[in-house]
Steps between C-alpha positions, in 0.01 A plus 500: 500500500388440128751650261347609175652646177298663241623618160370827329312572827524891514140535344218314377406153612857422634481813733158413626616123558782623704279728718267221557783250597655765724176522688491138544835513666748409211843674464458610147787602263336730250684454173529790260718618207510882632651521829312828596179375398544162683622655803199743535265210430662283747488758760125574459424165590768378750664282251874480405641630146725319288619605145397230274485514116399154384663572162850560657707191624715737735197677643326163574813347653559797722140510617478143624865535646351783696194314609711208600739707701208618695281211517693181420191352337197588289157336558304667230587633160241681281596568135289790439725722279335488124470718198229532254613602127230582260746518219631220299858489405824365590601739781145482640529131509848486671357742756200298574674154527772667691287617775203272501667155452899537527468734796326203672796280432756757616331566831407148582852376435640757720243417772520150515770470769292721733184314417665161584560639835139565571276239694204582240631658190239637273545674140205683337527586144249765379399376167200565291217324343604693193764240470264207505426331185171366614376883582642658193329247260173518703260753331296517837812635683627873493849368432374401149490831366807655666780593253791460716726243341813574683336535856294170438818308361715611777236432770471133359868476530473621857242228573705223350811617703306470808388146429863409412628654804240295716602196342891557538458636872221262658610652852386842392146610397479672159165627387386731214224741557255694292411779759202623322449806288634787681508883454880595497725711298571190264125474428403869483490520138219235491288668775419189674567315826400482852696677809830358561394416857276220384775361265765490764281312725516221246874527495510506890287194525750292293793655644405400862391154414650221750733230420228270382395769237487401125806534276548513123151642426364799300195639689290794558285603789241242390748203474693321248506651146555292175828577336 
């Protein structure tokens, strides 16, 4: 049985990714900050809920301890939790980087012992092409006109962390992913995006890759993305 943990998964792409992986036979741990919302979401799709706030060390440690006690290993880790701050000040910057970048470090470090016990460990980081220097400097790309300094900067950090983890742990696959423009609560103000089902399929495809799959990449559904 493939054991999967998804952060920030009580709604949006994370929830739909969890649903699709449950349908594929994964034992999915749906991580959510709010216990009640996480439990309700997990029950709806046949997943297991775990309280997990990626900005809180104690919460992260407790969540991974809970998964480890029940499963003794972790095959797939999906870093889905994220925030999009439209303001630009110190507190907003701290929130952006704490969730979108530092949270990756917290959860990955806590999960490494369980990932090493898997025969095919796989980590997927939901990043963004808004964090690609190539995309934001290309007038032909939509990212060129997005005024999202903190989101873009924190997602650039997320992609770099993915690469560095791939280099540091060659026995574990680490890949960053742009899932595609998606209509979620986070993007509601922009009125853009496709249904979460479509973007979740992109995540699922990478989350279910075999041992011969790539590592240290930044990609979208069409393939590798320039950084």
